Coordinates of C-alpha atoms in Angstrom, one line a residue:
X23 CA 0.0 0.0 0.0
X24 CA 1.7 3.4 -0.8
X25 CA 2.1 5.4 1.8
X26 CA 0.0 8.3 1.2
X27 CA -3.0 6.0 1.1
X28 CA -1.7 4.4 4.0
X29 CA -1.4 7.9 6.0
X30 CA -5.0 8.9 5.2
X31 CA -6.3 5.2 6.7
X32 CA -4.6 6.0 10.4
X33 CA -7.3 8.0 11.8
X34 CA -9.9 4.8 11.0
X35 CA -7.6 2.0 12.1
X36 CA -8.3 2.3 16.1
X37 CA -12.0 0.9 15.1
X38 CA -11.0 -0.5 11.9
X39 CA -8.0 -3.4 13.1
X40 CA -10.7 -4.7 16.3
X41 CA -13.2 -5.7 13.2
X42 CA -11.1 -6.8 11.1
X43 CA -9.8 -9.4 14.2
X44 CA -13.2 -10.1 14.4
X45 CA -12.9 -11.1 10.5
X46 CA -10.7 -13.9 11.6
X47 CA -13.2 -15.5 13.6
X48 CA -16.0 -15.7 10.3
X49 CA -18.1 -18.7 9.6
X50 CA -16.9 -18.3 5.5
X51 CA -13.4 -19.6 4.9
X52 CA -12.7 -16.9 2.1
X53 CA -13.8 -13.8 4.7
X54 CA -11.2 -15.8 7.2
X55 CA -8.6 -15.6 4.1
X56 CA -9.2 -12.1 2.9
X57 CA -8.8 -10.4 6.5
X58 CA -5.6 -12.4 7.4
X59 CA -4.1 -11.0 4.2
X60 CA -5.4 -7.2 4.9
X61 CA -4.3 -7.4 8.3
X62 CA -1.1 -7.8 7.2
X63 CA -1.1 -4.7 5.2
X64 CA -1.3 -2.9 8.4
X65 CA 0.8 -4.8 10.8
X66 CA 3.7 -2.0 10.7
X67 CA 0.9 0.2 12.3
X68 CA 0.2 -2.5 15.2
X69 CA 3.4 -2.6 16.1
X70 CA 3.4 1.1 16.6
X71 CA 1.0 1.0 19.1
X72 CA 0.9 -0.5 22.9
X73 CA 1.6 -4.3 22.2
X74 CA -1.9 -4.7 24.6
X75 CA -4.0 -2.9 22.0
X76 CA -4.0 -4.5 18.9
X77 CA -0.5 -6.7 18.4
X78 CA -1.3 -9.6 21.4
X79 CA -4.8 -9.8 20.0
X80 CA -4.1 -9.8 16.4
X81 CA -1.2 -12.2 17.0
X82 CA -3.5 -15.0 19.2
X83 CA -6.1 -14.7 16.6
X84 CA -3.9 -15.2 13.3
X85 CA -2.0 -18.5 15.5
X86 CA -5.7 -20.1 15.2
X87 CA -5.8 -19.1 11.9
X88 CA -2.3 -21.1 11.1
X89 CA -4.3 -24.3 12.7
X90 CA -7.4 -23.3 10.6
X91 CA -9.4 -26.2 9.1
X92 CA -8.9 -24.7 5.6
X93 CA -5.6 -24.8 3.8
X94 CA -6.4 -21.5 1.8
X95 CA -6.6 -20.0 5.4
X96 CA -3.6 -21.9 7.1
X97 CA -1.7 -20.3 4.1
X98 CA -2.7 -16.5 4.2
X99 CA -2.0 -16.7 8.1
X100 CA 1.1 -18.3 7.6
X101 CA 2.3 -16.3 5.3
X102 CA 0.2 -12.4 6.9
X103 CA 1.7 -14.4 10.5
X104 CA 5.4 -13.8 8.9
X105 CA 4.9 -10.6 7.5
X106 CA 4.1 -9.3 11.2
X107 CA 6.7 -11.4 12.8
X108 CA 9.1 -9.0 10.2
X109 CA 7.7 -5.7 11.8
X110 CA 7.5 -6.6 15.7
X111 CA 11.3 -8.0 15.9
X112 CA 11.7 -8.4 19.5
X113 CA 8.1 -7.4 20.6
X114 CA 7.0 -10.9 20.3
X115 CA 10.0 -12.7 22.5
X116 CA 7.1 -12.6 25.3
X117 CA 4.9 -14.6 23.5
X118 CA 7.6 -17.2 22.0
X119 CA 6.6 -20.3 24.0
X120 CA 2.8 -19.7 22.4
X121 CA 3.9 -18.9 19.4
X122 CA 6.1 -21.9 18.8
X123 CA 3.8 -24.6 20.1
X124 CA 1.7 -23.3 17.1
X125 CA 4.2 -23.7 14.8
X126 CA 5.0 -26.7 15.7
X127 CA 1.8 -27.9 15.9
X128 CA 1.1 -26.8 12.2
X129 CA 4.3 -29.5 11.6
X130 CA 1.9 -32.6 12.4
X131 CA -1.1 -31.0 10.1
X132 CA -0.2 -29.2 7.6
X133 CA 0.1 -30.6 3.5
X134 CA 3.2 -30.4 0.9
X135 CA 2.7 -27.0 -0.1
X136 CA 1.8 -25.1 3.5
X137 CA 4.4 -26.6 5.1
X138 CA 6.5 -24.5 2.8
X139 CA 5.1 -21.2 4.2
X140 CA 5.5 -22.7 7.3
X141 CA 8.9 -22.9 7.0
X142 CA 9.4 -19.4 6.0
X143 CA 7.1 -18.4 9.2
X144 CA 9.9 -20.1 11.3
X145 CA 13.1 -18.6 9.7
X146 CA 11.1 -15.3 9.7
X147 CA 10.7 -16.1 13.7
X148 CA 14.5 -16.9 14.0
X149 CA 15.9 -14.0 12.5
X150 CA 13.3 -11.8 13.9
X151 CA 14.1 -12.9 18.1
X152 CA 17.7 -13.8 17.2
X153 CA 19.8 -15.3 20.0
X154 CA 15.9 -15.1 22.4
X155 CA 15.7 -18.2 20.6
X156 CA 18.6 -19.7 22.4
X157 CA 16.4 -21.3 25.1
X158 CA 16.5 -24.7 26.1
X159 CA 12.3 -24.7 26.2
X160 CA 12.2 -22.8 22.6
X161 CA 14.9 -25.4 21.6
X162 CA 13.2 -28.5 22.6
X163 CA 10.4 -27.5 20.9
X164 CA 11.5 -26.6 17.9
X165 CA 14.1 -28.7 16.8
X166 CA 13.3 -32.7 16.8
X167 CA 10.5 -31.6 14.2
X168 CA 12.3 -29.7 12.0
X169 CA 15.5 -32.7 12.1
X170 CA 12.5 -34.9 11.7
X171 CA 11.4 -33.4 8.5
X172 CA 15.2 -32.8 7.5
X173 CA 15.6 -37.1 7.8
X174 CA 12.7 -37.8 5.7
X175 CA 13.7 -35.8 2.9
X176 CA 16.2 -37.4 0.3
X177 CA 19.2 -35.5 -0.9
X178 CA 17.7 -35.3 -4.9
X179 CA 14.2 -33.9 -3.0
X180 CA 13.5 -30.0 -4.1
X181 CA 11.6 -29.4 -0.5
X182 CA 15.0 -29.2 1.2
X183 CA 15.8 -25.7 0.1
X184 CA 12.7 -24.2 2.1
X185 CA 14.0 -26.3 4.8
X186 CA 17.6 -25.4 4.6
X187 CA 16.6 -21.7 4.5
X188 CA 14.5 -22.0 8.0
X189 CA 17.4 -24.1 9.4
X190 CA 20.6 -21.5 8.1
X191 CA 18.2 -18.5 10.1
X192 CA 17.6 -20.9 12.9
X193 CA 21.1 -21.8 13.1
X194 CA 22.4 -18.3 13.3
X195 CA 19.4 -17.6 15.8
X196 CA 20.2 -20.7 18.3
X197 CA 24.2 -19.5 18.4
X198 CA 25.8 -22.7 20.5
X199 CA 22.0 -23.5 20.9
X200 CA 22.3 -25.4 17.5
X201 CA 26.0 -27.1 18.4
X202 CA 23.7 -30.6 19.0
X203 CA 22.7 -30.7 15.5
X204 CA 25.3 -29.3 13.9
X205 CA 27.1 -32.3 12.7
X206 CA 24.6 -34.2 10.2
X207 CA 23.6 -30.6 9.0
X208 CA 27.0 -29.4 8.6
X209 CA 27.7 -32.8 7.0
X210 CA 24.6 -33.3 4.7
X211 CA 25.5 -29.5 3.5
X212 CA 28.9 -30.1 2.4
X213 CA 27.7 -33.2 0.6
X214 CA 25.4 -31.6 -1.1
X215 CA 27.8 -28.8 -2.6
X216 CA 30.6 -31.7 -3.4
X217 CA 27.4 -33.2 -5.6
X218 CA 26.3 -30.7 -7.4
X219 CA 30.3 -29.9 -8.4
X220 CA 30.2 -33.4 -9.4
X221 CA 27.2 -34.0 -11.5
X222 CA 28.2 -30.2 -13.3
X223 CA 31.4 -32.1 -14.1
X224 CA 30.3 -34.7 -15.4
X225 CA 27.8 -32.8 -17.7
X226 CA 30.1 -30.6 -18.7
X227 CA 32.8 -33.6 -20.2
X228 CA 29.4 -35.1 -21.3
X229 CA 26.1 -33.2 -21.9
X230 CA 24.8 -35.9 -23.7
X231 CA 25.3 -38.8 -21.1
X232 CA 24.3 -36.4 -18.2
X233 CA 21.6 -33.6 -17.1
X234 CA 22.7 -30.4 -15.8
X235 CA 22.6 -29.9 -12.0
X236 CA 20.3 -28.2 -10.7
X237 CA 22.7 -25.5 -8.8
X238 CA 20.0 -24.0 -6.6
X239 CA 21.1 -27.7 -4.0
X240 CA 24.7 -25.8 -3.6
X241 CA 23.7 -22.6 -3.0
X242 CA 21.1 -23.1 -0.1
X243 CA 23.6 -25.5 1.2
X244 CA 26.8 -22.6 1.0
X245 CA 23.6 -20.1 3.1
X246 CA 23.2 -23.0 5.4
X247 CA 26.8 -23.2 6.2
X248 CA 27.0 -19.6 6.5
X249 CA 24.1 -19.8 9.3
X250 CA 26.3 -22.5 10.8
X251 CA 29.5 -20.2 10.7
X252 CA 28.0 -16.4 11.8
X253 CA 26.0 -19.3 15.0
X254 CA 28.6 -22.0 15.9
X255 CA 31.5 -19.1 15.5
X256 CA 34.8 -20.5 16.4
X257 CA 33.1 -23.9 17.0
X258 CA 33.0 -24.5 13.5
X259 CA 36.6 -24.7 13.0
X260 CA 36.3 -28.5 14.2
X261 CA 33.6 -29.6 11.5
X262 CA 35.6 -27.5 9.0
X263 CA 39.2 -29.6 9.8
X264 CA 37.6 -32.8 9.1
X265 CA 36.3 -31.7 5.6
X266 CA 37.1 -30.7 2.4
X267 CA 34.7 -27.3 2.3
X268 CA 38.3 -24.8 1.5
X269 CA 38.4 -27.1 -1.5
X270 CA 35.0 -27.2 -2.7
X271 CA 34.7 -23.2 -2.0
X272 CA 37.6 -22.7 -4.0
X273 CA 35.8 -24.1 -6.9
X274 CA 32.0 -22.8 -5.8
X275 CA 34.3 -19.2 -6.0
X276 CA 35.0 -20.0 -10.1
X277 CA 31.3 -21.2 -11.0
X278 CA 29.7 -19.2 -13.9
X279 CA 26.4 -18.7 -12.1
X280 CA 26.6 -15.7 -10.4
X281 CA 24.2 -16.9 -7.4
X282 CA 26.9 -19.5 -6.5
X283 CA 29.1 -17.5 -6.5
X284 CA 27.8 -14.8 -4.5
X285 CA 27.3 -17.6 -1.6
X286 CA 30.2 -18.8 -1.7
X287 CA 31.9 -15.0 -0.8
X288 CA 28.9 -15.1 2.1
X289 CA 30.8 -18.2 3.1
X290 CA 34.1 -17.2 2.6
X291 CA 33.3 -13.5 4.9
X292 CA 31.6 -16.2 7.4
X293 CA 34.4 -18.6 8.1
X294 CA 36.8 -15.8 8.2
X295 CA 35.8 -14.6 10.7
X296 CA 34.9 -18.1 12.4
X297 CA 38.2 -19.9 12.1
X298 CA 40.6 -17.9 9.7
X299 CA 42.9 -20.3 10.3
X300 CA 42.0 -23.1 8.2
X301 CA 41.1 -19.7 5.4
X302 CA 45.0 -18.9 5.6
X303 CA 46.4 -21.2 3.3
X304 CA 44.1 -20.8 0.4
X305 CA 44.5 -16.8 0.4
X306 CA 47.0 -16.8 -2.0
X307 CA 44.6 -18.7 -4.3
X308 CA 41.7 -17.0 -3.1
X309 CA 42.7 -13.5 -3.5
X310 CA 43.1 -13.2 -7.8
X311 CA 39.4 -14.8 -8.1
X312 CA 38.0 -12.2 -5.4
X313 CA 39.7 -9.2 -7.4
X314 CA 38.0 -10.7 -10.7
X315 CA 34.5 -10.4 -9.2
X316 CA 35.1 -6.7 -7.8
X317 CA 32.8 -6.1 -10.9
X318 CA 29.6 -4.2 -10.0
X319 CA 27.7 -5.6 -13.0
X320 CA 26.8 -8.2 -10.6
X321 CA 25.6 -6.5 -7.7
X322 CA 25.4 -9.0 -5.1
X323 CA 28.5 -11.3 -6.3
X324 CA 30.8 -7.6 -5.9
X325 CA 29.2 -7.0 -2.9
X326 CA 29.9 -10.1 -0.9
X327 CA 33.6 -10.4 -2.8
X328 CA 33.7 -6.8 -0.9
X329 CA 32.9 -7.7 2.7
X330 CA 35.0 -11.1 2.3
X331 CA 37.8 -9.1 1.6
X332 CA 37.2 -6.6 4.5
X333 CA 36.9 -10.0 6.8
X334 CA 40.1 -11.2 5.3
X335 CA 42.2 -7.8 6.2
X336 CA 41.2 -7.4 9.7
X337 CA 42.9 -11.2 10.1
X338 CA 45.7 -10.9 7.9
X339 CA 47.0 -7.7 8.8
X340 CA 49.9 -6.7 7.4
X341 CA 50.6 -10.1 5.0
X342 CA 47.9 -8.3 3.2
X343 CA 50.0 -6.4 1.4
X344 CA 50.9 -8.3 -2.1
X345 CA 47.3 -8.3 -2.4
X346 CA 46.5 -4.5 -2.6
X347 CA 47.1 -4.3 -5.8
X348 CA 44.7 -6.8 -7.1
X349 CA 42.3 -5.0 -5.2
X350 CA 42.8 -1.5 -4.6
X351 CA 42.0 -0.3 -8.3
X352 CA 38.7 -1.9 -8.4
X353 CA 37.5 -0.7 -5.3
X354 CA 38.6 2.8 -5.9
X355 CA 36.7 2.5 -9.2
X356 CA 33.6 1.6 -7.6
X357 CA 33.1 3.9 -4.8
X358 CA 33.6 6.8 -7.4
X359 CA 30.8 5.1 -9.9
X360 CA 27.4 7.4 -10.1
X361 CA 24.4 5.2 -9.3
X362 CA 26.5 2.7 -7.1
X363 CA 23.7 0.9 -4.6
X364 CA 23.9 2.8 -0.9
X365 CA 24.7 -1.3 0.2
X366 CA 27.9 -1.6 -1.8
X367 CA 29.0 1.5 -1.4
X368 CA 29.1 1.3 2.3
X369 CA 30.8 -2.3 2.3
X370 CA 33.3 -0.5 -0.3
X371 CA 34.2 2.0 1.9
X372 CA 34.6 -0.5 4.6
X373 CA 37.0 -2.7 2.6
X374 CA 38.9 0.5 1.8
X375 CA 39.2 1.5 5.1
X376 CA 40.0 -1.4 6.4
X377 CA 42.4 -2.1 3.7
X378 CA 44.1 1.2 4.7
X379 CA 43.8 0.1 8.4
X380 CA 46.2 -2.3 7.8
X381 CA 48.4 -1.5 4.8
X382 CA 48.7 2.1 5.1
X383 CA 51.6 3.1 3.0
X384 CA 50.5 1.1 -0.1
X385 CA 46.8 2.6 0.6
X386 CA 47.1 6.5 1.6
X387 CA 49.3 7.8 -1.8
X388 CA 45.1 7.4 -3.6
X389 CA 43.3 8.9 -0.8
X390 CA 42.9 12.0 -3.0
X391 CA 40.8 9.8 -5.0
X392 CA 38.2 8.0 -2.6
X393 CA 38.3 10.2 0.1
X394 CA 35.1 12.1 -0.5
X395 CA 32.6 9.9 -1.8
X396 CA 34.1 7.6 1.5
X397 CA 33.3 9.8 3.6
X398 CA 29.4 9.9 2.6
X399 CA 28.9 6.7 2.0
X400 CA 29.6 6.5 6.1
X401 CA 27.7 9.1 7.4
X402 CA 24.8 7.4 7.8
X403 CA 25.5 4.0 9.0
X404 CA 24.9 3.1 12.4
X405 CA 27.6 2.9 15.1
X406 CA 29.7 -0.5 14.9
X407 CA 32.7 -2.5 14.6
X408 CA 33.2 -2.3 10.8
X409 CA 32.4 1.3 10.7
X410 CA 34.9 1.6 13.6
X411 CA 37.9 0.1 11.9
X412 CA 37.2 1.7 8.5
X413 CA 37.5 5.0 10.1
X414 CA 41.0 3.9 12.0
X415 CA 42.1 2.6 8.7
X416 CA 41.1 6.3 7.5
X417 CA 42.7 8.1 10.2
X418 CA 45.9 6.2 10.0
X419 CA 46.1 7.0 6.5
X420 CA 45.5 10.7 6.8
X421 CA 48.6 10.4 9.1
X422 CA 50.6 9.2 5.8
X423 CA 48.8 11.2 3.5
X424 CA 47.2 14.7 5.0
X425 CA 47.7 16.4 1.7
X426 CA 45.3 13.7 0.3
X427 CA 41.9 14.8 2.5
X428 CA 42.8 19.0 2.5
X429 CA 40.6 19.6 -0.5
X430 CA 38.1 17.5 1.0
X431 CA 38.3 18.4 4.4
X432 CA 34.5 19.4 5.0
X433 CA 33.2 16.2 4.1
X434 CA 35.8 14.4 6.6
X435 CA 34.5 16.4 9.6
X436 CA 30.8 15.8 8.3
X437 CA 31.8 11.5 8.5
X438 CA 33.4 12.2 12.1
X439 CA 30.1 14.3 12.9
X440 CA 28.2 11.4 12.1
X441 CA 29.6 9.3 15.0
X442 CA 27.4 9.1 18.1
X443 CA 29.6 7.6 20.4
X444 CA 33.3 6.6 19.3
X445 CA 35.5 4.3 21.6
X446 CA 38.1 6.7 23.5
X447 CA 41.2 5.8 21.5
X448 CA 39.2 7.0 17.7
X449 CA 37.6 9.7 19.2
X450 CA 41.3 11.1 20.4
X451 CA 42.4 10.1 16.6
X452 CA 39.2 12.3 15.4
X453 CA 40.6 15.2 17.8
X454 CA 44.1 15.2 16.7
X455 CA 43.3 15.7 13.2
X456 CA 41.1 18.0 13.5
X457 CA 43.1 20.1 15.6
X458 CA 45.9 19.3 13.7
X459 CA 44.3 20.6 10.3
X460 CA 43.2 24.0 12.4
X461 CA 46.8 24.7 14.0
X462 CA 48.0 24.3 10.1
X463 CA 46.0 26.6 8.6
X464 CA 45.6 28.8 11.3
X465 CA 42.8 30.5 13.5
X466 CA 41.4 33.1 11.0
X467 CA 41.3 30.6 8.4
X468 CA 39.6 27.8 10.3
X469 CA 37.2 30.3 11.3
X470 CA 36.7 31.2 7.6
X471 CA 36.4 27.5 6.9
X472 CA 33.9 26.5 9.4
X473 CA 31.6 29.2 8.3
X474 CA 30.6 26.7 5.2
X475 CA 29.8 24.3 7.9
X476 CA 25.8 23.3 8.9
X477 CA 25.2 25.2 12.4
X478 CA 24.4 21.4 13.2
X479 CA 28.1 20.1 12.2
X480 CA 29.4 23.3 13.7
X481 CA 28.0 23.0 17.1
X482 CA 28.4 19.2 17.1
X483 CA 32.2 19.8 16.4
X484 CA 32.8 22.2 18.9
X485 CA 31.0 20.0 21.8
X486 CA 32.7 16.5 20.7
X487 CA 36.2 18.1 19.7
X488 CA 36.4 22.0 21.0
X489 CA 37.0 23.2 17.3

C-alpha cells in the first residue's frame, strides 16, 4: 500500500484493526482468508502502538488461523503471520513459547505446499528474536520436528531448500544452541555442494550422457553453512578440519552462475571470521578470483567479494599487502561510480578502510581519490565494529597522507560528525586531526572554513572536539 494512502487510513484503524480481528473468527473460509491478508497490510501500524492494544490480539487470533481447518486460510495466516513477525522483531520474544507450540503444531497437520510457508514463518521467527531463541524450552520444541522433516527428505528432494533456508536462520538464531545438530547438517551441506560440483562435471565432459545440475542444491547448502558459521562461531573450526569445504569453496568461487558465487563469498566472509585459520592457506589462491569479481555488473557477487575481503584484512593484517594491488583499483573505481547501490558503497568503503587500516603506505598515496565519496557513504550507518575500523584505517592513512583529505576536508569532519559515540582511542584520533588541520591553517582561516559548515556540524564539532 503506498504510503499516502496508508497515512489517510490511520485515523480509522483504532475501530477498523478490532473488526477486522473479528474477521478472523468468520463462519466463511474466504472472509477468514481475505482479513488475514489485509491485516497484514497494516501490521507496521500494530506494532506502533501498545503491544496490549492491537499486536497480542491480532497475534492469538492469526495462531488459530495457522491451525485453521482450511488450507487456503492456514496459508494467508502463515504467510500475513510472517509478515508481522518481520515488523514486531523483538516485541514478540514474550509470547515465544505460544507462538512456537503453534508452529509446531502446524508441523503434524499441515500438506506439501503449507508446510512450505510454514517454514518461512519459522526462519522469519528466528531472524526476527535472534539469539531469544537460544532457550532450552524454545529449543526442545523446535528442533526434533524440523530434524525430523530434514531425515525424511532425500538429498535429490526440491523441499529441502525451504528447509535449509529456515534451518541457516535458525542456526544463526540458536548461536551454540544449534551445536547438538550441527554435525549431520554441517555434514549433509557439504555433501550436497561436493554433488552438485560433481554432476556439473560430469555434464560438462558429457552433456549428452548427463543432465545439468540443478545449482539452486549448492547454494542453499553454502547459506546454510554460513548460518552454521555467523551461530557456531569459532566452534565450526572442528567440522571444518575434518572436511574438504576450502576445496569445494575454491571451486564454488570459479562457477559461472553468479548466485553461487555470490554464496560462496557469504561463506568465505563467514568462516573468516569463524576460524581464519584453516582460510590462511588458500589466500593466496583465493585472493586473484576475489579481485576478478570486484565487478559491480553483478551486484550482489561484488558486494559479498567486498565484505569477504574486509573479513580477510582485519585477520591478515599486514601479509595483506601483495594483495593491494589486485584489489585496490577496483574498489577505488567503484566507490567513485554514479548510481552505485547505498549497500555496496558502504561495504566498499569499509573494505577501503580497512584495507588502509592495515596496509597504510601502499593505501594512503590514492586517498585523494576516494576520500570524498568515502566519507558519505559512512555518514549514515549506524555505530559498529566495521564502521569503527574503516575510520581507523582512515585516520591512519591521513597520518601518511594529509595532503590527500585537504581539498576535501568538510566532508571528513561531516563523516566524524556522524559518529554518536566513538571508543576513547578513535575519538582522540578524530581530535588530533582536527586540531591538527586548524593549528596548520591557522585560526582566522579555520574560522573562515567553518563558516561553510551546517550550524548542526558546527556545534556538534565544537562540543565532541572543541574546534
Amino acid at each position: 500500500m503506498c504510503v499516502c494512502c496508508m497515512q489517510g487510513m490511520v485515523p480509522y484503524l483504532p475501530e477498523l484493526v478490532p473488526h477486522l480481528i473479528q474477521c478472523l473468527c468468520d463462519k466463511k473460509a474466504l472472509v477468514r482468508s481475505i482479513a488475514c491478508w489485509t491485516l497484514s497490510r497494516y501490521a507496521h501500524w500494530v506494532v506502533s502502538q501498545p503491544p496490549d492494544a492491537h499486536l497480542k490480539p491480532l497475534m492469538t487470533e492469526l495462531l488459530k488461523r495457522i491451525l485453521d481447518g482450511n488450507k487456503r486460510v492456514q496459508e494467508a495466516a502463515c504467510s500475513a503471520f510472517a509478515t508481522l513477525e518481520e515488523e514486531a522483531c523483538t516485541e514478540l520474544v514474550p509470547y515465544l513459547s505460544f507462538i512456537l507450540d503453534t508452529l509446531v503444531f502446524a508441523f503434524g497437520k499441515y500438506q506439501h505446499k503449507n508446510l512450505l510457508i510454514l517454514y518461512d514463518a519459522i526462519g522469519t521467527l528466528a531472524d526476527s528474536v535472534g539469539h531469544h531463541l537460544n532457550q532450552p524450552e524454545y529449543i526442545q520444541k523446535l528442533m526434533p520436528p524440523l530434524i525430523q522433516k530434514w531425515n525424511e527428505l532425500k538429498d535429490e528432494d526440491k523441499d529441502l531448500f525451504p528447509l535449509l533456508e529456515c534451518l541457516s536462520s535458525v542456526a544463526t538464531a540458536l548461536q551454540s544452541g544449534f551445536l547438538p545438530y550441527c554435525e549431520p547438517v554441517y555434514q549433509r551441506c557439504v555433501t550436497l555442494v561436493q554433488k552438485t560440483l560433481a554432476q556439473a562435471m560430469m555434464y560438462s565432459q558429457q552433456p549428452d550422457q548427463y543432465e545439468a545440475p540443478d545449482k539452486d542444491f549448492m547454494i542453499v547448502a553454502l547459506d546454510l553453512l554460513s548460518g552454521l558459521a555467523e551461530g557456531l562461531g569459532g566452534h565450526v573450526d572442528q567440522l571444518v578440519a575434518r572436511s574438504n569445504i576450502m576445496t569445494l569453496l575454491f571451486q564454488c568461487m570459479q562457477d559461472t552462475m553468479p548466485e553461487v558465487r555470490q554464496s560462496s563469498f557469504a561463506l568465505l566472509g563467514d568462516l573468516t571470521k569463524a576460524c581464519f585459520p584453516h582460510v590462511k592457506p588458500c589466500i593466496a589462491e583465493f585472493m586473484p578470483i576475489l579481485g576478478t569479481n570486484l565487478n559491480p555488473e553483478f551486484i550482489s557477487v561484488c558486494n559479498n567479494a567486498t565484505w569477504a575481503i574486509g573479513e580477510i584484512c582485519m585477520q591478515m593484517g599486514v601479509e595483506m599487502q601483495p594483495y593491494v594491488a589486485l584489489v585496490l583499483p577496483h574498489l577505488v573505481e567503484i566507490i567513485n561510480r554514479p548510481n552505485t547501490p547505498k549497500t555496496l558503497l558502504e561495504n566498499t568503503a569499509i573494505t577501503i578502510g580497512r584495507l588502509g587500516y592495515v596496509c597504510p603506505q601502499e593505501v594512503a598515496p590514492m586517498l585523494q581519490q576516494f576520500i570524498r565519496p568515502w566519507c558519505t557513504s559512512l555518514r549514515n550507518i549506524r555505530d559498529n565494529e566495521e564502521k569503527d575500523s574503516a575510520f581507523r584505517g582512515i585516520c591512519v592513512m591521513i597520518g601518511v597522507n594529509p595532503g590527500g583529505v585537504v581539498q576535501d576536508f568538510i566532508f571528513f569532519c561531516d563523516a566524524v560528525a556522524s559518529w554518536v559515540n566513538p571508543k576513547d582511542d578513535l575519538r582522540d584520533m578524530f581530535y588530533k586531526i582536527l586540531h591538527g588541520f586548524k593549528d596548520q591553517v591557522g585560526e582566522e582561516n579555520w574560522q573562515q572554513f567553518s563558516e561553510q559548515f551546517p550550524p548542526i556540524l558546527k556545534d556538534r564539532l565544537s562540543a565532541c572536539y572543541g574546534v
